[in-house]
XYZ file of C-alpha atoms in Angstrom:
431
model
C 86.123 91.550 94.202
C 86.368 94.546 91.987
C 85.485 98.017 93.216
C 84.141 100.371 90.600
C 84.370 104.126 90.833
C 81.498 105.518 92.880
C 79.981 108.742 94.139
C 80.900 110.777 91.095
C 79.321 114.156 90.694
C 76.825 114.055 87.854
C 77.979 115.275 84.481
C 75.498 118.102 84.554
C 76.743 119.439 87.883
C 80.374 119.050 86.910
C 79.834 120.774 83.597
C 77.923 123.617 85.160
C 80.558 124.022 87.865
C 83.416 124.007 85.371
C 81.746 126.460 83.031
C 80.531 128.894 85.638
C 83.505 128.783 87.960
C 86.572 128.326 85.801
C 88.190 131.392 87.292
C 87.700 130.125 90.835
C 89.241 126.778 89.947
C 92.598 128.343 89.150
C 92.476 130.159 92.467
C 93.379 133.640 91.300
C 92.662 136.417 93.781
C 89.345 138.073 92.931
C 88.480 135.222 90.549
C 85.147 134.774 92.290
C 82.370 136.810 90.717
C 81.052 137.783 94.149
C 81.101 141.418 95.202
C 83.049 140.352 98.291
C 86.790 139.864 98.019
C 87.912 136.256 98.058
C 89.664 135.241 101.274
C 93.445 135.334 101.004
C 95.063 131.943 101.789
C 96.827 131.871 105.146
C 100.417 130.842 105.740
C 100.714 127.748 107.943
C 103.461 125.771 109.630
C 103.423 122.037 108.904
C 101.708 120.708 112.057
C 99.223 123.598 112.111
C 98.331 122.904 108.475
C 97.713 119.251 109.345
C 95.380 120.165 112.188
C 93.459 122.641 110.074
C 93.303 120.207 107.162
C 91.993 117.404 109.377
C 89.313 119.613 110.910
C 88.302 121.115 107.567
C 88.044 117.681 105.931
C 85.782 116.564 108.773
C 83.574 119.647 108.318
C 83.310 119.148 104.550
C 82.632 115.417 104.795
C 82.129 113.754 101.406
C 82.850 117.037 99.620
C 86.524 116.908 100.700
C 88.983 114.850 98.649
C 92.188 115.150 100.674
C 94.662 117.949 101.237
C 98.385 118.660 101.205
C 100.829 121.239 102.523
C 102.825 123.396 100.097
C 106.067 123.850 102.029
C 107.423 126.556 99.725
C 104.415 128.860 100.061
C 103.306 127.659 103.500
C 99.775 127.116 102.170
C 97.283 124.359 102.890
C 95.749 123.076 99.648
C 92.347 121.441 100.069
C 90.895 119.204 97.345
C 87.119 119.593 97.014
C 84.396 118.416 94.664
C 82.393 121.591 94.093
C 82.473 125.352 94.423
C 80.403 125.471 97.595
C 82.991 123.336 99.366
C 85.743 125.466 97.833
C 84.264 128.594 99.400
C 84.182 126.894 102.798
C 87.838 125.902 102.430
C 88.883 129.414 101.477
C 87.052 130.835 104.485
C 89.318 128.708 106.702
C 92.455 130.069 105.056
C 93.112 127.183 102.655
C 93.616 127.185 98.913
C 90.809 125.238 97.241
C 91.293 122.929 94.273
C 88.330 121.273 92.564
C 89.274 117.694 91.580
C 87.705 114.726 89.792
C 88.171 111.841 92.216
C 86.314 111.767 95.520
C 87.872 110.329 98.670
C 85.270 107.550 98.503
C 86.563 106.562 95.076
C 90.193 106.716 96.135
C 89.567 104.598 99.218
C 87.622 102.107 97.098
C 90.680 101.855 94.838
C 92.904 101.029 97.816
C 90.463 98.302 98.875
C 90.566 96.865 95.378
C 94.347 96.802 95.565
C 94.107 95.030 98.911
C 91.793 92.420 97.415
C 93.573 91.880 94.102
C 97.145 93.101 94.527
C 98.254 91.942 97.977
C 101.708 91.195 96.616
C 104.924 91.225 98.674
C 107.042 94.192 97.603
C 104.161 96.564 96.894
C 102.972 99.685 98.665
C 100.266 102.218 97.960
C 98.926 105.451 99.378
C 96.508 108.205 98.426
C 98.390 111.119 96.854
C 96.366 114.335 97.180
C 98.732 116.200 94.852
C 97.753 113.996 91.924
C 94.290 113.120 93.300
C 95.144 109.459 92.650
C 96.349 106.362 94.467
C 100.113 106.038 94.049
C 101.295 102.416 93.778
C 104.957 101.470 94.255
C 106.421 98.125 93.240
C 109.900 97.237 94.465
C 112.560 95.336 92.511
C 111.208 91.923 93.630
C 107.893 92.470 91.838
C 108.389 90.794 88.478
C 107.061 87.919 86.431
C 103.725 86.625 87.701
C 103.667 89.165 90.545
C 104.076 92.072 88.151
C 101.423 90.625 85.838
C 98.996 90.349 88.767
C 99.674 93.956 89.752
C 99.146 95.193 86.205
C 95.904 93.239 85.915
C 94.624 94.749 89.174
C 95.474 98.319 88.170
C 94.500 98.231 84.484
C 90.842 98.629 85.344
C 91.423 101.733 87.464
C 92.598 104.221 84.854
C 92.343 107.753 86.145
C 92.467 106.571 89.763
C 95.866 104.873 90.041
C 99.471 105.487 89.015
C 102.126 102.754 89.188
C 105.849 103.382 89.721
C 108.860 101.143 90.320
C 111.234 101.350 93.277
C 114.859 100.278 92.849
C 115.056 98.986 96.415
C 113.275 96.263 98.376
C 110.628 96.992 100.994
C 111.570 95.530 104.372
C 111.339 96.519 107.981
C 114.859 97.599 108.947
C 116.885 95.928 111.629
C 120.337 96.296 113.199
C 122.392 99.398 113.774
C 120.895 102.166 115.844
C 121.831 103.630 119.212
C 119.393 103.345 122.018
C 117.788 100.236 123.434
C 118.839 96.590 123.596
C 117.253 93.261 124.401
C 119.458 90.201 124.114
C 120.722 90.137 120.541
C 118.196 92.738 119.373
C 118.760 96.460 119.143
C 116.202 99.134 118.266
C 115.722 102.843 118.816
C 113.580 104.717 121.250
C 111.081 106.954 119.494
C 109.389 109.380 121.899
C 109.074 109.477 125.667
C 105.440 109.428 126.782
C 103.279 109.592 129.878
C 100.812 106.814 130.725
C 98.548 107.746 133.639
C 101.429 109.500 135.370
C 104.043 106.808 134.670
C 106.936 107.287 132.212
C 107.328 105.138 129.137
C 108.383 105.373 125.497
C 107.216 104.370 122.050
C 109.220 102.316 119.577
C 108.472 100.045 116.615
C 106.070 97.129 116.987
C 108.372 94.768 115.173
C 110.911 95.532 117.902
C 108.475 94.939 120.764
C 107.360 91.682 119.200
C 110.801 90.139 119.610
C 111.818 91.459 123.018
C 110.341 92.099 126.449
C 113.078 93.475 128.707
C 115.087 96.434 127.349
C 118.389 97.824 128.589
C 120.392 100.948 127.878
C 123.519 98.969 127.008
C 124.253 95.877 124.975
C 125.728 94.047 127.969
C 122.419 94.340 129.801
C 123.883 96.125 132.841
C 121.547 99.152 132.637
C 117.911 98.007 132.957
C 115.629 100.348 131.046
C 112.067 99.133 130.597
C 109.632 96.341 129.784
C 107.385 96.000 126.759
C 103.801 96.617 127.862
C 102.047 96.460 124.490
C 103.172 95.685 120.956
C 101.353 95.620 117.611
C 102.867 94.230 114.392
C 101.866 93.663 111.619
C 98.696 95.621 110.664
C 100.255 98.515 112.632
C 103.833 98.960 113.852
C 104.226 100.365 117.368
C 105.192 99.267 120.874
C 104.873 100.826 124.313
C 107.704 100.206 126.751
C 107.274 101.275 130.386
C 110.362 102.359 132.310
C 111.223 99.949 135.121
C 111.917 102.842 137.480
C 108.772 105.028 137.837
C 111.005 107.946 138.887
C 112.933 107.849 135.607
C 113.785 111.240 134.116
C 112.446 110.899 130.582
C 112.879 114.227 128.774
C 110.587 114.921 125.861
C 113.358 115.771 123.411
C 115.011 114.446 120.264
C 118.770 114.241 119.730
C 119.813 116.397 116.760
C 123.197 114.640 116.517
C 125.179 117.835 117.032
C 125.133 118.120 120.804
C 121.721 119.821 120.877
C 118.181 118.554 121.219
C 114.736 119.491 119.921
C 112.012 119.759 122.551
C 108.856 117.828 121.681
C 105.684 119.325 123.154
C 102.886 117.838 121.043
C 101.888 115.169 118.551
C 100.707 116.155 115.082
C 99.015 114.466 112.161
C 101.118 114.288 109.015
C 100.101 116.002 105.797
C 101.523 115.524 102.308
C 104.167 118.185 101.760
C 104.993 118.544 105.470
C 108.717 119.022 106.076
C 110.048 116.493 108.579
C 113.304 115.403 110.185
C 114.667 112.026 111.108
C 117.434 111.630 113.668
C 119.290 108.348 113.324
C 122.402 106.969 114.936
C 123.429 105.305 111.687
C 122.971 108.186 109.267
C 122.618 111.244 111.522
C 120.045 113.948 110.855
C 118.236 113.845 107.508
C 115.663 116.043 105.794
C 112.643 115.193 103.738
C 108.946 115.580 103.181
C 105.807 113.533 103.601
C 104.778 112.138 100.207
C 101.754 109.979 101.045
C 99.260 109.130 103.784
C 97.413 105.988 104.832
C 100.013 103.888 103.031
C 99.814 100.094 102.951
C 103.124 98.216 102.748
C 103.525 94.491 102.128
C 106.879 93.451 103.636
C 106.348 89.810 102.681
C 105.883 86.718 104.874
C 102.374 87.898 105.653
C 103.589 91.140 107.248
C 101.246 93.793 105.841
C 101.099 97.143 107.639
C 98.387 99.727 107.041
C 97.887 103.408 107.782
C 101.531 104.430 107.425
C 103.078 107.774 106.493
C 105.170 107.642 103.303
C 108.219 109.904 102.966
C 111.290 110.525 100.803
C 113.677 110.601 103.784
C 116.663 108.301 103.595
C 117.707 105.878 106.326
C 119.847 102.835 106.860
C 119.788 99.877 109.249
C 119.971 100.948 112.858
C 117.170 103.532 112.941
C 114.210 101.229 113.556
C 111.544 102.566 115.933
C 113.082 106.014 116.045
C 111.330 109.356 115.806
C 110.175 111.417 112.887
C 109.272 114.958 113.876
C 108.384 118.396 112.530
C 109.672 121.226 114.689
C 108.397 120.549 118.201
C 105.771 118.038 117.046
C 106.094 114.250 117.139
C 104.818 112.818 113.849
C 105.961 109.219 113.245
C 107.868 106.108 114.339
C 110.220 104.504 111.823
C 108.783 101.304 110.372
C 110.544 100.313 107.110
C 111.300 101.098 103.508
C 113.844 100.666 100.728
C 117.081 102.266 99.556
C 119.798 104.012 101.558
C 121.257 107.457 102.132
C 123.458 107.204 99.039
C 120.783 106.554 96.434
C 117.700 107.564 98.448
C 114.486 105.585 98.619
C 111.006 105.414 100.092
C 110.412 105.207 103.824
C 107.322 104.579 105.926
C 106.352 105.599 109.462
C 103.741 104.624 111.999
C 101.707 107.741 112.868
C 102.421 108.765 116.456
C 98.869 109.985 117.024
C 97.481 106.516 116.288
C 99.983 104.841 118.615
C 99.294 107.304 121.444
C 95.557 106.743 121.210
C 95.933 102.959 121.078
C 98.056 102.715 124.241
C 96.433 105.571 126.171
C 99.587 107.702 126.301
C 100.416 111.370 125.837
C 103.593 113.129 124.776
C 105.571 113.842 127.949
C 105.758 117.431 129.182
C 108.969 119.216 128.296
C 111.204 117.844 131.065
C 110.193 114.810 133.042
C 108.569 111.627 131.896
C 105.655 111.707 134.304
C 102.988 114.340 133.994
C 102.865 114.616 130.215
C 100.694 116.837 128.107
C 98.206 115.748 125.534
C 99.588 115.034 122.101
C 97.489 117.743 120.562
C 98.795 120.283 122.999
C 100.714 123.495 122.577
C 102.094 124.903 119.416
C 99.075 124.381 117.247
C 99.270 127.847 115.777
C 100.861 129.119 112.642
C 104.201 129.826 114.229
C 107.538 128.326 113.498
C 106.389 124.784 114.116
C 107.598 122.666 111.295
C 109.344 125.545 109.542
C 112.588 124.048 110.799
C 111.458 120.563 109.995
C 114.026 118.702 108.105
C 113.339 115.179 107.133
C 111.384 112.119 107.802
C 112.837 108.851 108.937
C 112.720 105.481 107.350
C 111.143 102.372 108.593
C 113.096 100.048 110.721
C 112.811 96.743 112.354
C 114.648 94.987 115.090
C 116.893 92.033 114.463
C 116.022 89.136 116.698
C 118.718 86.980 118.198
C 121.255 87.752 115.502
C 123.765 89.462 117.719
C 123.492 92.466 115.472
C 122.244 95.835 116.556
C 118.665 96.051 115.675
C 116.554 99.059 114.967
C 116.847 102.793 115.044
C 117.952 105.148 117.728
C 115.352 107.088 119.588
C 115.089 109.408 122.515
C 117.012 107.353 124.933
C 116.603 107.581 128.657
C 118.830 110.057 130.403
C 119.447 107.489 133.126
C 120.908 105.152 130.564
C 123.254 107.878 129.441
C 121.885 108.178 125.924
C 120.310 111.569 126.220
C 117.129 111.890 124.302
C 117.979 110.371 121.012
C 115.592 109.960 118.157
C 116.644 107.801 115.286
C 114.630 106.635 112.376
C 114.522 103.826 109.941
C 116.513 103.197 106.981
C 115.779 102.798 103.413
C 118.084 100.070 102.440
C 117.400 96.428 102.161
C 117.171 96.131 105.914
C 116.507 93.137 108.104
C 113.421 92.251 110.020
C 113.333 91.552 113.686
């Protein structure tokens, strides 16, 4: 069924707002005609901006139309529908931008795409920078598939943009340095605490093909057992360490002999600087480019609610960690391209996975006794200032004898340190 644009502000209100508040729209200091000085936008770190943006969007309700983080200025930019909402956003330290499309309209557009353009090789997400839904079509979308996509998007002018990707969207398999199960190899993402017991998160497409994980390919170092796995729709797995006394440090391997301590989980925001640590391609930088992305990997494997990034990756990073400073942000799921030509990559939000399995990010040293994902470091400090790049999506390779997935924070007992690899953007293989 077709979804028409809804919940538009009336022409009279929009016209009055535009005419009376043109100065406020361009966000110049003192542009407001009030006698009081307009609040100066605050400088945020990436994770702190995401927390403030999430809370502010909840407060504004239907008057909010998304937000993004300007990494260069350190400012949180909040899209709103009227001047009253803009004043509320400014009072919280954000820049306010009055836009045309409401979040209700943008979400309706994504539902229309789901109904009419559920085509393998396509992906879409809401882009707050353009205030539109950004649709990507990979190189396999041609002929009848391309015609169907064009027909679905033609009726949504002003709400949707369509771009082509040179790669092919797939969950990535093989490569990676971390965890093994038979012929499959994936990467450990983040160590977590589950009611006092140590475990770790990895990709759901990895957990779907394996139960018992080891720290070596020969299977001589038992590691853990898959307790819960979700793929498709989402893409995350929880593996519980076989030994409840396992030392499971909450760190990520930076590939240079050092590690990054992870003390909290954070929501992603467009513009957030992120890093991906992968055993195949090392440490890479990038930014979040879209939220709530839907990716159709083909064969009925459609995953929703993903984080879209421009970070490169290659096979071997599946399930590994994407992080911003000391905050866990995502688990590598899949994408297209490689680290030579670049590409698009997608990640399972860590916050969603933690909530689903009842886990928390482990406290800074041992696996048991973790802290809540929304814990320390929520302020404006250096969190995320050091963030480098986001990881690509990866998948495990089942029974192929190849290494499958991305490296993650491996268990110290297994001798891998705390390694956090991400997905890759090339053609990839699915597990």
